[in-house]
XYZ file of C-alpha atoms in Angstrom:
107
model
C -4.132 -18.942 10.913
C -3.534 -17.900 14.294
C -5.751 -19.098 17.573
C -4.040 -16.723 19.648
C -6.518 -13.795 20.903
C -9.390 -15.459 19.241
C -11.621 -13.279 21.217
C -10.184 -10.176 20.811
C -10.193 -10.905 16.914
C -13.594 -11.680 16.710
C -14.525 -8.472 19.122
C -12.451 -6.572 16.486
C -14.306 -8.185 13.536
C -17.294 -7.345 14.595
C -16.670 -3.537 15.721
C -14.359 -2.518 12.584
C -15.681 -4.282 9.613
C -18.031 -4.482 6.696
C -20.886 -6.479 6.275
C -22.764 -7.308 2.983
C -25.236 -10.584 2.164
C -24.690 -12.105 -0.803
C -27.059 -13.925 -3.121
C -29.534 -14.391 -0.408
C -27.584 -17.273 1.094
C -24.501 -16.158 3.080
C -24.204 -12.725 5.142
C -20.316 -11.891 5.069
C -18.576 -9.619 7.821
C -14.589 -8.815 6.857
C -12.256 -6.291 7.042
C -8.348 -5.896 6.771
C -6.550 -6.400 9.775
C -2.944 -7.801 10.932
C -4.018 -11.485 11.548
C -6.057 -13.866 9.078
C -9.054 -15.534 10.696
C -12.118 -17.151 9.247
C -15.214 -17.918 11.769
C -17.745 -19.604 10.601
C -21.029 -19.289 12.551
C -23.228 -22.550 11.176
C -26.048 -23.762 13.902
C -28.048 -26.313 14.140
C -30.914 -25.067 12.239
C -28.298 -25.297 9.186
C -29.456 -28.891 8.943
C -27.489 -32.533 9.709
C -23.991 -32.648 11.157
C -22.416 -33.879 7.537
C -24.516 -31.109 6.021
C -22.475 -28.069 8.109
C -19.481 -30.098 8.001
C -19.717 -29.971 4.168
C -20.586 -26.020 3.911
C -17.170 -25.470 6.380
C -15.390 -27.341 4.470
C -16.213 -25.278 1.149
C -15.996 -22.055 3.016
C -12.682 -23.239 4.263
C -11.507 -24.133 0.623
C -12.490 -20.710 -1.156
C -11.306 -18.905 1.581
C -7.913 -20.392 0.654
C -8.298 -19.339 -2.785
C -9.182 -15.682 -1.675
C -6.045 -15.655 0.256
C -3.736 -16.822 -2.454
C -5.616 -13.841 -4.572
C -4.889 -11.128 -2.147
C -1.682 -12.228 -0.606
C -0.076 -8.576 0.604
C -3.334 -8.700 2.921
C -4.138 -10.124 5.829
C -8.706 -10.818 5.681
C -10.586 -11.216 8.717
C -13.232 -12.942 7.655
C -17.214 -13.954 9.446
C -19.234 -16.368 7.235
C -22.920 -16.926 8.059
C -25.373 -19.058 6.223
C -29.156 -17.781 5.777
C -30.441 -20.409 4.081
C -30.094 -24.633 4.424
C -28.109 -26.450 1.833
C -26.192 -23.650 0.087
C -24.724 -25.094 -2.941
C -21.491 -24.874 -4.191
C -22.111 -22.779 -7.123
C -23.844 -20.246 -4.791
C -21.115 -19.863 -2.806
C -18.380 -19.688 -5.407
C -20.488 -16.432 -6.841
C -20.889 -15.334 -3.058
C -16.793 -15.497 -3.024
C -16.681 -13.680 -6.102
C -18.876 -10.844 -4.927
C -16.423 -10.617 -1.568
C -13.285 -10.826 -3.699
C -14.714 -7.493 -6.170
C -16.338 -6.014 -3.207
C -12.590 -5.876 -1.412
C -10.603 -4.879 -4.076
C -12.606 -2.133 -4.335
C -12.085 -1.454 -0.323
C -7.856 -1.768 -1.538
C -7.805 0.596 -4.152
């Protein structure tokens, strides 16, 4: 993933995309664009410093496997948690959700 333009990628994210919450736990923003990016927007209401670290690093990781998935595009991707401690398992259904929801968008 590129840092370059980080900015103007997120300004872009944000004016062109789609936006859906999923499972009550995770509010996605994405789109298709020339660049991969992944922001993750976790505060300090999320809970403890290992706790955010943890859902990043999850977000991170099935992120990775959406990419390998869809690997003709290029996902900009926003991930926002709406609830504390979002297990595993609810994530992995949120990622399924975004992975039907955009190859709908493809086809």
């Amino acid at each position: 993933m590129r840092k370059k333009n980080s900015a103007t990628n997120f300004q872009q994210l944000i004016k062109s995309s789609k936006s859906f919450q999923s499972n009550r736990c995770v509010r996605f923003t994405y789109g298709l664009f020339n660049n991969e990016y992944l922001y993750l927007m976790v505060n300090r209401q999320y809970g403890s410093a290992p706790s955010r670290n943890t859902f990043k690093r999850r977000v991170r990781f099935l992120f990775h496997g959406l990419k390998k998935k869809h690997t003709n595009l290029s996902i900009g991707l926003m991930v926002k948690p709406l609830k504390k401690n979002v297990t595993y398992g609810d994530l992995k259904n949120s990622f399924i959700e975004l992975n039907k929801k955009i190859t709908l968008d493809t086809t």
